[in-house]
Amino acid sequence: MTSGFTPPPDAASGVDLTGRTALVTGAGSGIGRACAQAFAAAGAYVHVVDVDAESAKGVAEEIGGRAHVVDLARADLVAELPTDVDILVNNAGLQHVAPLAEFPPERFDLIQRVMVQAPFLLIRQSLPHMTARGWGRIVNVSSVHGLRASAFKAGYVTAKHALEGLSKVAALEGAPHGVTSNCVNPGYVRTPLVERQIAAQAAAHGIEPDEVVTEVMLGRSAIKRMIAPEEVAGVALWLCGPHTGYISGASVPVDGGWTAA
Ligand code: NAD
């Protein structure tokens, strides 16, 4: 099934996904939307999964894919998603910024369900199709916070470190069947998720909101700019292309040198 999406001239990525089906979570916004657009531009049919109905439907319509309006915190709804996918991009996520002693347990639990349990369930139910076809690509949108910690992000840092472990297990079990699993580890990407946390970061760190970007978000990055969602999508697409079949169980930093320091 083709996506019907006409690639822009600059989409010459060298990755041809014609005949492949991808499922991208959190595809209604930010990095997920950029991934859905990039995979569709490369020829894949894309399942656009998001809890936000309007944005999921908008992206699906734009790229000729199919929208699935699903709350990934609910295992019973995750079980209803398509399982015959060749490419799975575990991307949906949320943030909560608070000191550990004040971190709401229900937010911690929600973050683990969306960012760890749902990826586990989706990998679990997609692997049989991938192994039967002898080819599959699992891309987990982790974070620099899958490799490093930051204060006030207990739920998020815990979830991303767990996702790293899950990705490695999938890499080991998928290897004999042509299935790779990798993480992509961005620093700060200019998306609504980041825009929304500026005020919370300012309160937690006791600084002005305009200092959050320069001091907190770009403080540890050698390259002093935020990442564009398309740059992360480009790496996710590359991990599904013809030159990366030997990359598995890896974590690819897109962090402007943050983890090099
Ligand atoms: P975003 O807020 O722009 O998009 C996240 C999407 O996930 C939204 O469309 C949202 O509706 C969806 N989502 C949230 N909860 C959901 C749920 N329960 N069920 C279904 N969908 C749900 O955020 P983003 O910045 O594009 O983040 C995408 C991923 O990238 C996340 O996993 C995030 O942790 C990761 N990431 C982001 C950054 C950054 O700086 N923005 C950096 C590193 C990693």
PDB file of C-alpha atoms and ligand atoms in Angstrom:
ATOM      1  CA  MET A   1       0.000   0.000   0.000  1.00  0.00           C
ATOM      2  CA  THR A   2       1.496   3.371  -0.937  1.00  0.00           C
ATOM      3  CA  SER A   3       1.161   6.464   1.219  1.00  0.00           C
ATOM      4  CA  GLY A   4       0.071   8.773  -1.580  1.00  0.00           C
ATOM      5  CA  PHE A   5       2.370  11.408  -0.099  1.00  0.00           C
ATOM      6  CA  THR A   6       4.422  13.392  -2.599  1.00  0.00           C
ATOM      7  CA  PRO A   7       7.925  13.769  -1.217  1.00  0.00           C
ATOM      8  CA  PRO A   8       9.407  17.259  -1.234  1.00  0.00           C
ATOM      9  CA  PRO A   9      12.557  17.603  -3.372  1.00  0.00           C
ATOM     10  CA  ASP A  10      14.816  17.637  -0.315  1.00  0.00           C
ATOM     11  CA  ALA A  11      13.553  14.243   0.898  1.00  0.00           C
ATOM     12  CA  ALA A  12      16.211  12.410  -1.129  1.00  0.00           C
ATOM     13  CA  SER A  13      17.317  10.361   1.878  1.00  0.00           C
ATOM     14  CA  GLY A  14      18.452   7.303  -0.045  1.00  0.00           C
ATOM     15  CA  VAL A  15      16.014   5.224   1.975  1.00  0.00           C
ATOM     16  CA  ASP A  16      13.288   3.467  -0.008  1.00  0.00           C
ATOM     17  CA  LEU A  17      10.497   2.120   2.175  1.00  0.00           C
ATOM     18  CA  THR A  18       8.106   1.303  -0.648  1.00  0.00           C
ATOM     19  CA  GLY A  19       5.974  -1.673   0.432  1.00  0.00           C
ATOM     20  CA  ARG A  20       6.810  -1.215   4.110  1.00  0.00           C
ATOM     21  CA  THR A  21       4.306  -0.346   6.812  1.00  0.00           C
ATOM     22  CA  ALA A  22       5.307   1.821   9.769  1.00  0.00           C
ATOM     23  CA  LEU A  23       3.563   2.580  13.039  1.00  0.00           C
ATOM     24  CA  VAL A  24       4.624   5.800  14.745  1.00  0.00           C
ATOM     25  CA  THR A  25       3.373   6.683  18.230  1.00  0.00           C
ATOM     26  CA  GLY A  26       2.901  10.273  19.270  1.00  0.00           C
ATOM     27  CA  ALA A  27       2.813  11.058  15.558  1.00  0.00           C
ATOM     28  CA  GLY A  28       0.465  14.003  15.909  1.00  0.00           C
ATOM     29  CA  SER A  29       3.157  16.432  17.024  1.00  0.00           C
ATOM     30  CA  GLY A  30       6.852  17.265  17.165  1.00  0.00           C
ATOM     31  CA  ILE A  31       9.332  14.460  16.531  1.00  0.00           C
ATOM     32  CA  GLY A  32       6.634  11.850  15.874  1.00  0.00           C
ATOM     33  CA  ARG A  33       5.010  13.983  13.218  1.00  0.00           C
ATOM     34  CA  ALA A  34       8.391  14.596  11.570  1.00  0.00           C
ATOM     35  CA  CYS A  35       9.022  10.824  11.623  1.00  0.00           C
ATOM     36  CA  ALA A  36       5.611  10.079  10.084  1.00  0.00           C
ATOM     37  CA  GLN A  37       6.270  12.645   7.343  1.00  0.00           C
ATOM     38  CA  ALA A  38       9.788  11.322   6.663  1.00  0.00           C
ATOM     39  CA  PHE A  39       8.707   7.664   6.541  1.00  0.00           C
ATOM     40  CA  ALA A  40       5.782   8.486   4.258  1.00  0.00           C
ATOM     41  CA  ALA A  41       8.080  10.541   2.013  1.00  0.00           C
ATOM     42  CA  ALA A  42      10.328   7.468   1.752  1.00  0.00           C
ATOM     43  CA  GLY A  43       7.363   5.419   0.537  1.00  0.00           C
ATOM     44  CA  ALA A  44       6.037   3.724   3.678  1.00  0.00           C
ATOM     45  CA  TYR A  45       2.380   3.435   4.626  1.00  0.00           C
ATOM     46  CA  VAL A  46       2.181   5.011   8.081  1.00  0.00           C
ATOM     47  CA  HIS A  47      -0.135   4.324  11.013  1.00  0.00           C
ATOM     48  CA  VAL A  48      -0.368   7.623  12.900  1.00  0.00           C
ATOM     49  CA  VAL A  49      -1.006   6.901  16.595  1.00  0.00           C
ATOM     50  CA  ASP A  50      -1.788   9.700  19.036  1.00  0.00           C
ATOM     51  CA  VAL A  51      -4.144  10.489  21.920  1.00  0.00           C
ATOM     52  CA  ASP A  52      -4.890  13.864  20.323  1.00  0.00           C
ATOM     53  CA  ALA A  53      -7.583  13.158  17.722  1.00  0.00           C
ATOM     54  CA  GLU A  54      -7.312  16.385  15.754  1.00  0.00           C
ATOM     55  CA  SER A  55      -3.559  16.248  15.263  1.00  0.00           C
ATOM     56  CA  ALA A  56      -3.513  12.497  14.517  1.00  0.00           C
ATOM     57  CA  LYS A  57      -6.166  12.898  11.848  1.00  0.00           C
ATOM     58  CA  GLY A  58      -4.456  15.975  10.409  1.00  0.00           C
ATOM     59  CA  VAL A  59      -1.101  14.231  10.020  1.00  0.00           C
ATOM     60  CA  ALA A  60      -2.681  11.044   8.642  1.00  0.00           C
ATOM     61  CA  GLU A  61      -4.589  13.062   6.057  1.00  0.00           C
ATOM     62  CA  GLU A  62      -1.479  15.008   5.078  1.00  0.00           C
ATOM     63  CA  ILE A  63       0.660  11.911   4.480  1.00  0.00           C
ATOM     64  CA  GLY A  64      -1.997   9.487   3.249  1.00  0.00           C
ATOM     65  CA  GLY A  65      -1.735   7.286   6.336  1.00  0.00           C
ATOM     66  CA  ARG A  66      -4.263   6.091   8.889  1.00  0.00           C
ATOM     67  CA  ALA A  67      -5.005   7.790  12.199  1.00  0.00           C
ATOM     68  CA  HIS A  68      -5.469   5.771  15.406  1.00  0.00           C
ATOM     69  CA  VAL A  69      -6.707   7.857  18.306  1.00  0.00           C
ATOM     70  CA  VAL A  70      -5.435   5.876  21.273  1.00  0.00           C
ATOM     71  CA  ASP A  71      -4.360   6.595  24.834  1.00  0.00           C
ATOM     72  CA  LEU A  72      -1.172   4.551  25.057  1.00  0.00           C
ATOM     73  CA  ALA A  73      -1.421   4.477  28.845  1.00  0.00           C
ATOM     74  CA  ARG A  74      -4.198   1.911  28.348  1.00  0.00           C
ATOM     75  CA  ALA A  75      -2.909  -1.580  27.622  1.00  0.00           C
ATOM     76  CA  ASP A  76      -6.333  -2.717  26.387  1.00  0.00           C
ATOM     77  CA  LEU A  77      -6.278  -0.036  23.664  1.00  0.00           C
ATOM     78  CA  VAL A  78      -2.664  -0.715  22.694  1.00  0.00           C
ATOM     79  CA  ALA A  79      -3.709  -4.323  22.042  1.00  0.00           C
ATOM     80  CA  GLU A  80      -6.122  -3.116  19.345  1.00  0.00           C
ATOM     81  CA  LEU A  81      -3.447  -1.388  17.241  1.00  0.00           C
ATOM     82  CA  PRO A  82      -2.230  -3.016  14.004  1.00  0.00           C
ATOM     83  CA  THR A  83       0.453  -5.642  14.550  1.00  0.00           C
ATOM     84  CA  ASP A  84       1.445  -6.262  10.921  1.00  0.00           C
ATOM     85  CA  VAL A  85       4.001  -3.477  10.872  1.00  0.00           C
ATOM     86  CA  ASP A  86       7.550  -3.656   9.522  1.00  0.00           C
ATOM     87  CA  ILE A  87       8.743  -0.520  11.294  1.00  0.00           C
ATOM     88  CA  LEU A  88       7.797   0.511  14.814  1.00  0.00           C
ATOM     89  CA  VAL A  89       8.710   3.948  16.110  1.00  0.00           C
ATOM     90  CA  ASN A  90       8.121   4.218  19.854  1.00  0.00           C
ATOM     91  CA  ASN A  91       8.017   7.978  20.237  1.00  0.00           C
ATOM     92  CA  ALA A  92       5.047   9.153  22.332  1.00  0.00           C
ATOM     93  CA  GLY A  93       6.075  10.798  25.549  1.00  0.00           C
ATOM     94  CA  LEU A  94       5.373  13.392  28.171  1.00  0.00           C
ATOM     95  CA  GLN A  95       7.348  15.299  30.749  1.00  0.00           C
ATOM     96  CA  HIS A  96       6.841  16.349  34.352  1.00  0.00           C
ATOM     97  CA  VAL A  97       9.302  18.625  36.132  1.00  0.00           C
ATOM     98  CA  ALA A  98       9.306  18.483  39.960  1.00  0.00           C
ATOM     99  CA  PRO A  99      11.737  17.715  42.791  1.00  0.00           C
ATOM    100  CA  LEU A 100      11.744  14.027  43.762  1.00  0.00           C
ATOM    101  CA  ALA A 101      10.207  14.636  47.183  1.00  0.00           C
ATOM    102  CA  GLU A 102       7.260  16.391  45.531  1.00  0.00           C
ATOM    103  CA  PHE A 103       6.986  14.239  42.390  1.00  0.00           C
ATOM    104  CA  PRO A 104       3.336  13.103  42.103  1.00  0.00           C
ATOM    105  CA  PRO A 105       3.234   9.275  42.111  1.00  0.00           C
ATOM    106  CA  GLU A 106       0.349   9.241  39.639  1.00  0.00           C
ATOM    107  CA  ARG A 107       2.412  11.272  37.119  1.00  0.00           C
ATOM    108  CA  PHE A 108       5.364   8.900  37.631  1.00  0.00           C
ATOM    109  CA  ASP A 109       3.051   5.953  36.936  1.00  0.00           C
ATOM    110  CA  LEU A 110       1.531   7.574  33.824  1.00  0.00           C
ATOM    111  CA  ILE A 111       4.983   8.340  32.395  1.00  0.00           C
ATOM    112  CA  GLN A 112       6.067   4.689  32.847  1.00  0.00           C
ATOM    113  CA  ARG A 113       2.874   3.398  31.222  1.00  0.00           C
ATOM    114  CA  VAL A 114       3.146   5.640  28.142  1.00  0.00           C
ATOM    115  CA  MET A 115       6.935   5.565  27.747  1.00  0.00           C
ATOM    116  CA  VAL A 116       7.858   2.023  28.902  1.00  0.00           C
ATOM    117  CA  GLN A 117       4.799  -0.224  29.098  1.00  0.00           C
ATOM    118  CA  ALA A 118       3.376   0.841  25.712  1.00  0.00           C
ATOM    119  CA  PRO A 119       6.719   0.361  23.884  1.00  0.00           C
ATOM    120  CA  PHE A 120       7.035  -3.079  25.541  1.00  0.00           C
ATOM    121  CA  LEU A 121       3.520  -4.078  24.468  1.00  0.00           C
ATOM    122  CA  LEU A 122       3.992  -2.723  20.937  1.00  0.00           C
ATOM    123  CA  ILE A 123       7.329  -4.500  20.447  1.00  0.00           C
ATOM    124  CA  ARG A 124       5.828  -7.672  21.921  1.00  0.00           C
ATOM    125  CA  GLN A 125       2.872  -7.681  19.536  1.00  0.00           C
ATOM    126  CA  SER A 126       4.800  -6.497  16.423  1.00  0.00           C
ATOM    127  CA  LEU A 127       7.792  -8.845  16.627  1.00  0.00           C
ATOM    128  CA  PRO A 128       5.981 -11.954  15.303  1.00  0.00           C
ATOM    129  CA  HIS A 129       5.147 -10.170  12.013  1.00  0.00           C
ATOM    130  CA  MET A 130       8.689  -8.807  11.692  1.00  0.00           C
ATOM    131  CA  THR A 131      10.340 -12.156  12.389  1.00  0.00           C
ATOM    132  CA  ALA A 132       7.954 -13.941   9.986  1.00  0.00           C
ATOM    133  CA  ARG A 133       9.020 -11.533   7.213  1.00  0.00           C
ATOM    134  CA  GLY A 134      12.682 -11.732   8.201  1.00  0.00           C
ATOM    135  CA  TRP A 135      12.945  -7.934   8.408  1.00  0.00           C
ATOM    136  CA  GLY A 136      11.959  -5.374  10.964  1.00  0.00           C
ATOM    137  CA  ARG A 137      13.108  -2.067  12.368  1.00  0.00           C
ATOM    138  CA  ILE A 138      12.347  -0.865  15.886  1.00  0.00           C
ATOM    139  CA  VAL A 139      13.296   2.745  16.573  1.00  0.00           C
ATOM    140  CA  ASN A 140      12.868   3.939  20.136  1.00  0.00           C
ATOM    141  CA  VAL A 141      12.902   7.696  20.576  1.00  0.00           C
ATOM    142  CA  SER A 142      14.817   7.860  23.812  1.00  0.00           C
ATOM    143  CA  SER A 143      16.676  10.975  24.895  1.00  0.00           C
ATOM    144  CA  VAL A 144      19.963  12.178  26.211  1.00  0.00           C
ATOM    145  CA  HIS A 145      18.052  11.471  29.427  1.00  0.00           C
ATOM    146  CA  GLY A 146      18.243   7.763  28.578  1.00  0.00           C
ATOM    147  CA  LEU A 147      21.999   8.104  29.081  1.00  0.00           C
ATOM    148  CA  ARG A 148      22.314  10.944  31.590  1.00  0.00           C
ATOM    149  CA  ALA A 149      20.192  12.258  34.430  1.00  0.00           C
ATOM    150  CA  SER A 150      18.925  15.759  35.120  1.00  0.00           C
ATOM    151  CA  ALA A 151      17.484  17.000  38.379  1.00  0.00           C
ATOM    152  CA  PHE A 152      13.695  17.269  38.725  1.00  0.00           C
ATOM    153  CA  LYS A 153      12.908  14.671  36.030  1.00  0.00           C
ATOM    154  CA  ALA A 154      12.554  11.456  38.053  1.00  0.00           C
ATOM    155  CA  GLY A 155       9.698  10.010  35.994  1.00  0.00           C
ATOM    156  CA  TYR A 156      11.175  10.838  32.604  1.00  0.00           C
ATOM    157  CA  VAL A 157      14.785   9.802  33.327  1.00  0.00           C
ATOM    158  CA  THR A 158      13.582   6.523  34.851  1.00  0.00           C
ATOM    159  CA  ALA A 159      11.395   5.786  31.820  1.00  0.00           C
ATOM    160  CA  LYS A 160      14.071   6.610  29.254  1.00  0.00           C
ATOM    161  CA  HIS A 161      16.680   4.448  31.010  1.00  0.00           C
ATOM    162  CA  ALA A 162      14.136   1.592  31.019  1.00  0.00           C
ATOM    163  CA  LEU A 163      13.477   2.107  27.303  1.00  0.00           C
ATOM    164  CA  GLU A 164      17.216   1.764  26.654  1.00  0.00           C
ATOM    165  CA  GLY A 165      17.194  -1.668  28.323  1.00  0.00           C
ATOM    166  CA  LEU A 166      14.073  -2.790  26.490  1.00  0.00           C
ATOM    167  CA  SER A 167      15.594  -1.713  23.164  1.00  0.00           C
ATOM    168  CA  LYS A 168      18.722  -3.791  23.815  1.00  0.00           C
ATOM    169  CA  VAL A 169      16.717  -6.921  24.680  1.00  0.00           C
ATOM    170  CA  ALA A 170      14.699  -6.483  21.455  1.00  0.00           C
ATOM    171  CA  ALA A 171      17.994  -6.143  19.554  1.00  0.00           C
ATOM    172  CA  LEU A 172      19.262  -9.460  20.920  1.00  0.00           C
ATOM    173  CA  GLU A 173      16.038 -11.358  20.298  1.00  0.00           C
ATOM    174  CA  GLY A 174      15.447  -9.774  16.881  1.00  0.00           C
ATOM    175  CA  ALA A 175      18.957 -10.294  15.508  1.00  0.00           C
ATOM    176  CA  PRO A 176      18.497 -13.894  14.228  1.00  0.00           C
ATOM    177  CA  HIS A 177      15.377 -12.746  12.349  1.00  0.00           C
ATOM    178  CA  GLY A 178      16.620  -9.603  10.555  1.00  0.00           C
ATOM    179  CA  VAL A 179      15.112  -7.264  13.121  1.00  0.00           C
ATOM    180  CA  THR A 180      17.140  -4.391  14.545  1.00  0.00           C
ATOM    181  CA  SER A 181      16.253  -2.252  17.549  1.00  0.00           C
ATOM    182  CA  ASN A 182      17.913   1.031  18.365  1.00  0.00           C
ATOM    183  CA  CYS A 183      17.442   4.192  20.375  1.00  0.00           C
ATOM    184  CA  VAL A 184      17.785   7.732  19.117  1.00  0.00           C
ATOM    185  CA  ASN A 185      18.938  10.094  21.867  1.00  0.00           C
ATOM    186  CA  PRO A 186      18.187  13.755  21.227  1.00  0.00           C
ATOM    187  CA  GLY A 187      19.091  16.699  23.385  1.00  0.00           C
ATOM    188  CA  TYR A 188      16.542  19.509  23.426  1.00  0.00           C
ATOM    189  CA  VAL A 189      14.325  19.542  20.336  1.00  0.00           C
ATOM    190  CA  ARG A 190      12.120  22.522  19.583  1.00  0.00           C
ATOM    191  CA  THR A 191       8.682  20.915  20.067  1.00  0.00           C
ATOM    192  CA  PRO A 192       5.567  21.639  22.158  1.00  0.00           C
ATOM    193  CA  LEU A 193       6.884  19.218  24.824  1.00  0.00           C
ATOM    194  CA  VAL A 194       9.852  21.515  25.399  1.00  0.00           C
ATOM    195  CA  GLU A 195       7.922  24.786  25.045  1.00  0.00           C
ATOM    196  CA  ARG A 196       5.562  23.552  27.766  1.00  0.00           C
ATOM    197  CA  GLN A 197       8.303  22.854  30.305  1.00  0.00           C
ATOM    198  CA  ILE A 198      10.029  26.235  30.231  1.00  0.00           C
ATOM    199  CA  ALA A 199       7.847  27.707  32.995  1.00  0.00           C
ATOM    200  CA  ALA A 200       8.130  24.551  35.134  1.00  0.00           C
ATOM    201  CA  GLN A 201      11.923  24.473  34.721  1.00  0.00           C
ATOM    202  CA  ALA A 202      12.138  28.147  35.693  1.00  0.00           C
ATOM    203  CA  ALA A 203      10.195  27.472  38.887  1.00  0.00           C
ATOM    204  CA  ALA A 204      12.161  24.324  39.776  1.00  0.00           C
ATOM    205  CA  HIS A 205      15.569  25.957  39.173  1.00  0.00           C
ATOM    206  CA  GLY A 206      14.573  29.328  40.606  1.00  0.00           C
ATOM    207  CA  ILE A 207      15.536  31.254  37.457  1.00  0.00           C
ATOM    208  CA  GLU A 208      13.778  33.415  34.866  1.00  0.00           C
ATOM    209  CA  PRO A 209      12.039  31.629  31.951  1.00  0.00           C
ATOM    210  CA  ASP A 210      14.368  33.204  29.352  1.00  0.00           C
ATOM    211  CA  GLU A 211      17.372  31.786  31.230  1.00  0.00           C
ATOM    212  CA  VAL A 212      15.962  28.255  30.985  1.00  0.00           C
ATOM    213  CA  VAL A 213      16.873  27.876  27.310  1.00  0.00           C
ATOM    214  CA  THR A 214      20.428  29.208  27.597  1.00  0.00           C
ATOM    215  CA  GLU A 215      21.334  27.910  31.076  1.00  0.00           C
ATOM    216  CA  VAL A 216      19.379  24.667  31.479  1.00  0.00           C
ATOM    217  CA  MET A 217      18.461  23.408  28.026  1.00  0.00           C
ATOM    218  CA  LEU A 218      21.600  24.373  26.083  1.00  0.00           C
ATOM    219  CA  GLY A 219      23.944  24.535  29.075  1.00  0.00           C
ATOM    220  CA  ARG A 220      25.453  21.072  28.528  1.00  0.00           C
ATOM    221  CA  SER A 221      25.286  21.026  24.722  1.00  0.00           C
ATOM    222  CA  ALA A 222      28.393  22.092  22.790  1.00  0.00           C
ATOM    223  CA  ILE A 223      26.244  23.162  19.820  1.00  0.00           C
ATOM    224  CA  LYS A 224      24.226  26.083  21.142  1.00  0.00           C
ATOM    225  CA  ARG A 225      20.950  25.670  19.317  1.00  0.00           C
ATOM    226  CA  MET A 226      17.931  23.480  19.692  1.00  0.00           C
ATOM    227  CA  ILE A 227      17.467  20.527  17.376  1.00  0.00           C
ATOM    228  CA  ALA A 228      14.790  20.537  14.674  1.00  0.00           C
ATOM    229  CA  PRO A 229      12.335  17.596  14.782  1.00  0.00           C
ATOM    230  CA  GLU A 230      13.307  16.810  11.173  1.00  0.00           C
ATOM    231  CA  GLU A 231      16.902  16.159  12.264  1.00  0.00           C
ATOM    232  CA  VAL A 232      15.740  13.451  14.674  1.00  0.00           C
ATOM    233  CA  ALA A 233      13.409  11.989  12.049  1.00  0.00           C
ATOM    234  CA  GLY A 234      16.338  11.859   9.625  1.00  0.00           C
ATOM    235  CA  VAL A 235      18.275   9.623  12.013  1.00  0.00           C
ATOM    236  CA  ALA A 236      15.218   7.420  12.635  1.00  0.00           C
ATOM    237  CA  LEU A 237      14.815   7.011   8.874  1.00  0.00           C
ATOM    238  CA  TRP A 238      18.528   6.291   8.416  1.00  0.00           C
ATOM    239  CA  LEU A 239      18.207   3.454  10.955  1.00  0.00           C
ATOM    240  CA  CYS A 240      15.659   1.874   8.597  1.00  0.00           C
ATOM    241  CA  GLY A 241      17.767   2.321   5.472  1.00  0.00           C
ATOM    242  CA  PRO A 242      20.165   0.177   3.484  1.00  0.00           C
ATOM    243  CA  HIS A 243      23.381   1.095   5.313  1.00  0.00           C
ATOM    244  CA  THR A 244      22.466   0.425   8.930  1.00  0.00           C
ATOM    245  CA  GLY A 245      21.518  -3.256   9.064  1.00  0.00           C
ATOM    246  CA  TYR A 246      24.499  -3.972  11.341  1.00  0.00           C
ATOM    247  CA  ILE A 247      23.561  -1.269  13.835  1.00  0.00           C
ATOM    248  CA  SER A 248      21.461  -2.818  16.589  1.00  0.00           C
ATOM    249  CA  GLY A 249      21.195  -2.417  20.335  1.00  0.00           C
ATOM    250  CA  ALA A 250      22.778   1.007  19.883  1.00  0.00           C
ATOM    251  CA  SER A 251      21.910   4.444  21.185  1.00  0.00           C
ATOM    252  CA  VAL A 252      22.556   7.180  18.648  1.00  0.00           C
ATOM    253  CA  PRO A 253      23.135  10.573  20.259  1.00  0.00           C
ATOM    254  CA  VAL A 254      21.713  13.614  18.488  1.00  0.00           C
ATOM    255  CA  ASP A 255      22.792  15.854  21.306  1.00  0.00           C
ATOM    256  CA  GLY A 256      25.202  18.486  19.990  1.00  0.00           C
ATOM    257  CA  GLY A 257      28.047  16.959  21.996  1.00  0.00           C
ATOM    258  CA  TRP A 258      26.243  16.853  25.371  1.00  0.00           C
ATOM    259  CA  THR A 259      27.297  13.252  26.163  1.00  0.00           C
ATOM    260  CA  ALA A 260      30.809  13.824  24.775  1.00  0.00           C
ATOM    261  CA  ALA A 261      31.649  16.092  27.687  1.00  0.00           C
TER     262      ALA A 261
HETATM  263  P1  NAD B   1       5.334  16.511  21.672  1.00  0.00           P
HETATM  264  O1  NAD B   1       4.628  16.888  22.930  1.00  0.00           O
HETATM  265  O2  NAD B   1       5.466  17.520  20.585  1.00  0.00           O
HETATM  266  O3  NAD B   1       4.667  15.210  21.048  1.00  0.00           O
HETATM  267  C1  NAD B   1       4.360  14.092  21.852  1.00  0.00           C
HETATM  268  C2  NAD B   1       3.138  13.425  21.272  1.00  0.00           C
HETATM  269  O4  NAD B   1       2.853  12.278  22.091  1.00  0.00           O
HETATM  270  C3  NAD B   1       1.912  14.351  21.326  1.00  0.00           C
HETATM  271  O5  NAD B   1       1.285  14.402  20.062  1.00  0.00           O
HETATM  272  C4  NAD B   1       1.043  13.709  22.377  1.00  0.00           C
HETATM  273  O6  NAD B   1      -0.356  13.881  22.142  1.00  0.00           O
HETATM  274  C5  NAD B   1       1.453  12.245  22.291  1.00  0.00           C
HETATM  275  N1  NAD B   1       1.121  11.523  23.503  1.00  0.00           N
HETATM  276  C6  NAD B   1       1.386  11.902  24.787  1.00  0.00           C
HETATM  277  N2  NAD B   1       0.814  11.054  25.638  1.00  0.00           N
HETATM  278  C7  NAD B   1       0.179  10.120  24.894  1.00  0.00           C
HETATM  279  C8  NAD B   1      -0.625   9.007  25.224  1.00  0.00           C
HETATM  280  N3  NAD B   1      -0.914   8.663  26.487  1.00  0.00           N
HETATM  281  N4  NAD B   1      -1.120   8.242  24.207  1.00  0.00           N
HETATM  282  C9  NAD B   1      -0.873   8.584  22.918  1.00  0.00           C
HETATM  283  N5  NAD B   1      -0.152   9.653  22.558  1.00  0.00           N
HETATM  284  C10 NAD B   1       0.371  10.416  23.537  1.00  0.00           C
HETATM  285  O7  NAD B   1       6.753  15.977  22.146  1.00  0.00           O
HETATM  286  P2  NAD B   1       8.109  15.662  21.373  1.00  0.00           P
HETATM  287  O8  NAD B   1       9.111  16.606  21.885  1.00  0.00           O
HETATM  288  O9  NAD B   1       7.916  15.517  19.914  1.00  0.00           O
HETATM  289  O10 NAD B   1       8.470  14.257  22.028  1.00  0.00           O
HETATM  290  C11 NAD B   1       8.419  13.038  21.336  1.00  0.00           C
HETATM  291  C12 NAD B   1       9.391  12.070  21.970  1.00  0.00           C
HETATM  292  O11 NAD B   1      10.703  12.606  21.883  1.00  0.00           O
HETATM  293  C13 NAD B   1       9.133  11.811  23.446  1.00  0.00           C
HETATM  294  O12 NAD B   1       9.331  10.442  23.748  1.00  0.00           O
HETATM  295  C14 NAD B   1      10.187  12.641  24.120  1.00  0.00           C
HETATM  296  O13 NAD B   1      10.544  12.128  25.374  1.00  0.00           O
HETATM  297  C15 NAD B   1      11.315  12.522  23.128  1.00  0.00           C
HETATM  298  N6  NAD B   1      12.321  13.557  23.253  1.00  0.00           N
HETATM  299  C16 NAD B   1      11.977  14.882  23.128  1.00  0.00           C
HETATM  300  C17 NAD B   1      12.964  15.822  23.272  1.00  0.00           C
HETATM  301  C18 NAD B   1      12.677  17.290  23.146  1.00  0.00           C
HETATM  302  O14 NAD B   1      13.532  18.086  23.508  1.00  0.00           O
HETATM  303  N7  NAD B   1      11.523  17.692  22.630  1.00  0.00           N
HETATM  304  C19 NAD B   1      14.282  15.444  23.558  1.00  0.00           C
HETATM  305  C20 NAD B   1      14.577  14.106  23.689  1.00  0.00           C
HETATM  306  C21 NAD B   1      13.590  13.172  23.537  1.00  0.00           C
END
